[in-house]
Short mmCIF file of C-alpha atoms in Angstrom, two decimals:
data_model
loop_
_atom_site.label_atom_id
_atom_site.label_comp_id
_atom_site.label_asym_id
_atom_site.label_seq_id
_atom_site.Cartn_x
_atom_site.Cartn_y
_atom_site.Cartn_z
CA MET A 1 84.97 96.62 79.52
CA ASN A 2 86.95 94.19 81.66
CA PRO A 3 90.64 93.73 80.85
CA GLN A 4 91.56 90.55 79.04
CA ILE A 5 93.10 87.88 81.25
CA ILE A 6 96.18 85.91 80.26
CA LEU A 7 97.30 82.87 82.22
CA LEU A 8 101.09 82.62 82.03
CA VAL A 9 102.43 79.13 82.77
CA GLU A 10 106.21 79.33 83.14
CA ASP A 11 108.54 77.85 85.77
CA ASP A 12 111.30 80.46 85.30
CA PRO A 13 110.48 83.42 87.60
CA SER A 14 112.55 85.91 85.57
CA ILE A 15 110.69 85.07 82.36
CA ARG A 16 107.36 85.26 84.20
CA GLU A 17 108.30 88.68 85.55
CA GLY A 18 109.39 90.02 82.16
CA VAL A 19 106.26 88.78 80.38
CA ARG A 20 104.03 90.02 83.22
CA ILE A 21 105.55 93.50 83.05
CA LEU A 22 105.41 93.59 79.26
CA LEU A 23 101.83 92.38 78.86
CA GLY A 24 100.64 94.21 81.97
CA GLY A 25 101.90 97.40 80.33
CA GLU A 26 99.67 96.56 77.36
CA GLY A 27 96.63 96.50 79.66
CA TYR A 28 96.27 92.74 80.17
CA MET A 29 95.73 91.14 83.56
CA ILE A 30 98.20 88.32 84.14
CA GLY A 31 97.62 85.22 86.23
CA GLU A 32 100.82 83.28 86.89
CA ALA A 33 101.45 79.57 87.40
CA ALA A 34 104.82 77.89 87.89
CA SER A 35 103.58 74.36 87.11
CA GLY A 36 101.01 72.62 84.98
CA GLU A 37 99.05 71.46 87.99
CA GLU A 38 98.85 75.03 89.31
CA ALA A 39 97.72 76.25 85.87
CA LEU A 40 94.93 73.68 85.66
CA ASP A 41 93.73 74.73 89.13
CA MET A 42 93.58 78.36 87.91
CA MET A 43 91.72 77.67 84.65
CA ASN A 44 88.21 79.08 84.49
CA ASP A 45 85.97 80.85 81.99
CA THR A 46 87.54 84.26 82.62
CA VAL A 47 90.88 83.25 81.06
CA ASP A 48 91.15 84.70 77.54
CA LEU A 49 94.56 83.28 76.56
CA VAL A 50 97.13 80.82 77.94
CA ILE A 51 100.87 81.29 77.41
CA LEU A 52 102.42 77.91 78.10
CA ASP A 53 105.97 76.63 78.44
CA VAL A 54 106.60 73.05 77.27
CA MET A 55 109.23 72.14 79.86
CA LEU A 56 107.54 72.39 83.25
CA PRO A 57 108.17 70.52 86.49
CA GLY A 58 105.87 67.53 86.85
CA MET A 59 103.28 67.64 84.10
CA SER A 60 104.67 68.81 80.72
CA GLY A 61 103.21 71.75 78.84
CA ILE A 62 101.99 69.33 76.16
CA GLN A 63 100.00 67.42 78.79
CA VAL A 64 98.66 70.68 80.23
CA CYS A 65 97.59 71.78 76.75
CA GLU A 66 95.70 68.53 76.20
CA LYS A 67 93.92 68.91 79.56
CA ILE A 68 92.99 72.53 78.82
CA ARG A 69 91.58 71.44 75.45
CA GLU A 70 89.26 69.04 77.31
CA MET A 71 87.84 72.09 79.15
CA THR A 72 87.86 74.98 76.69
CA ASN A 73 88.90 76.29 73.28
CA VAL A 74 90.78 79.28 74.76
CA PRO A 75 93.83 80.19 72.61
CA ILE A 76 97.11 78.62 73.73
CA LEU A 77 100.47 80.12 72.79
CA PHE A 78 103.48 77.93 73.49
CA LEU A 79 106.48 79.99 74.61
CA THR A 80 109.39 77.60 74.96
CA ALA A 81 113.05 76.84 74.36
CA LYS A 82 112.10 73.66 72.48
CA SER A 83 112.78 74.80 68.91
CA GLN A 84 112.96 71.64 66.81
CA GLU A 85 110.38 71.27 64.06
CA THR A 86 109.06 68.11 65.72
CA ASP A 87 108.60 69.99 69.02
CA LYS A 88 106.59 72.69 67.28
CA ALA A 89 104.45 70.12 65.47
CA LEU A 90 103.83 68.24 68.73
CA GLY A 91 102.70 71.44 70.46
CA LEU A 92 100.36 72.41 67.67
CA LEU A 93 98.97 68.89 67.32
CA ALA A 94 98.33 68.76 71.08
CA GLY A 95 95.97 71.73 70.68
CA GLY A 96 98.24 74.75 70.73
CA ASP A 97 97.32 77.68 68.48
CA ASP A 98 100.75 79.23 68.08
CA TYR A 99 104.36 78.53 69.01
CA LEU A 100 107.11 81.03 69.83
CA THR A 101 110.63 79.94 70.74
CA LYS A 102 112.96 81.44 73.35
CA PRO A 103 114.78 83.72 73.16
CA PHE A 104 111.89 85.74 71.76
CA SER A 105 111.22 89.27 70.68
CA PHE A 106 108.88 91.17 73.01
CA VAL A 107 107.40 92.94 69.98
CA GLU A 108 106.61 89.60 68.33
CA LEU A 109 105.13 88.20 71.56
CA VAL A 110 102.78 91.17 71.92
CA ALA A 111 101.78 90.94 68.24
CA ARG A 112 101.02 87.22 68.52
CA VAL A 113 99.03 87.71 71.73
CA LYS A 114 96.94 90.44 70.14
CA ALA A 115 96.36 88.37 66.99
CA LEU A 116 95.29 85.28 68.95
CA LEU A 117 92.92 87.28 71.14
CA ARG A 118 91.45 89.09 68.15
CA ARG A 119 90.80 85.83 66.30
CA TYR A 120 89.35 84.18 69.39
CA GLN A 121 86.91 87.03 69.99
CA ILE A 122 85.86 87.34 66.35
CA TYR A 123 85.55 83.68 65.42
CA HIS A 124 84.37 82.26 68.71
CA GLY A 125 82.04 85.07 69.68
CA LYS A 126 83.74 85.75 72.99
CA GLY A 127 82.95 89.35 73.83
CA SER A 128 82.30 91.46 76.86
CA GLN A 129 78.79 90.04 77.31
CA SER A 130 80.14 86.52 77.86
CA ARG A 131 82.31 87.77 80.74
CA GLN A 132 79.28 88.34 82.97
CA SER A 133 79.65 85.18 85.00
CA ASN A 134 80.02 84.71 88.72
CA SER A 135 83.62 83.64 88.19
CA ASN A 136 85.52 86.93 88.45
CA SER A 137 88.63 85.58 90.13
CA LEU A 138 91.65 83.38 89.60
CA THR A 139 92.78 81.30 92.56
CA SER A 140 96.21 79.80 93.17
CA GLY A 141 96.82 78.18 96.51
CA ARG A 142 96.19 80.83 99.16
CA ARG A 143 96.13 83.73 96.65
CA GLN A 144 93.13 85.03 94.76
CA LEU A 145 93.13 87.59 91.92
CA HIS A 146 89.80 89.43 91.70
CA THR A 147 89.52 90.55 88.10
CA ASP A 148 86.35 92.56 88.59
CA ARG A 149 88.01 94.94 91.05
CA ASN A 150 91.73 94.60 90.24
CA ALA A 151 92.57 93.27 93.70
CA VAL A 152 94.76 90.50 95.08
CA LYS A 153 94.09 88.69 98.34
CA GLN A 154 96.03 86.10 100.28
CA ASP A 155 94.29 84.14 103.02
CA GLY A 156 91.38 86.57 102.64
CA LEU A 157 93.55 89.65 103.29
CA SER A 158 94.15 92.32 100.66
CA LEU A 159 97.71 92.63 99.40
#
């Protein structure tokens, strides 16, 4: 069975690193984007979950969420410092499935990720058989993550 792929959209490199290490340790493959535009370029049918910050450079996380919803029903977890009730409502109304504010508990983040993925697989029928597409990679600029063989390439060269 292929590992589940999470697209992490966060402009803060230290938060991206912490979440990547945490969720990578749980067996997930993590694609990383520092902007909404980069995230939209990386979206494809292999992504199982999106973790999305609201405050991004350029396009906001709310706008990114709306664009993703035009493409897919993949679960979206907002992970953001915006903690007002109206911010949470806006994120959920834009198409988000869950909302976790910073600072956050790593235990709670992992629990929410697992719950969202479980519900998505059960209620939307996304299982290992639907992963058999020709799209086994995530691309960001010059880098490509090959999910079928756990490899990263840049400009065609293995890293």
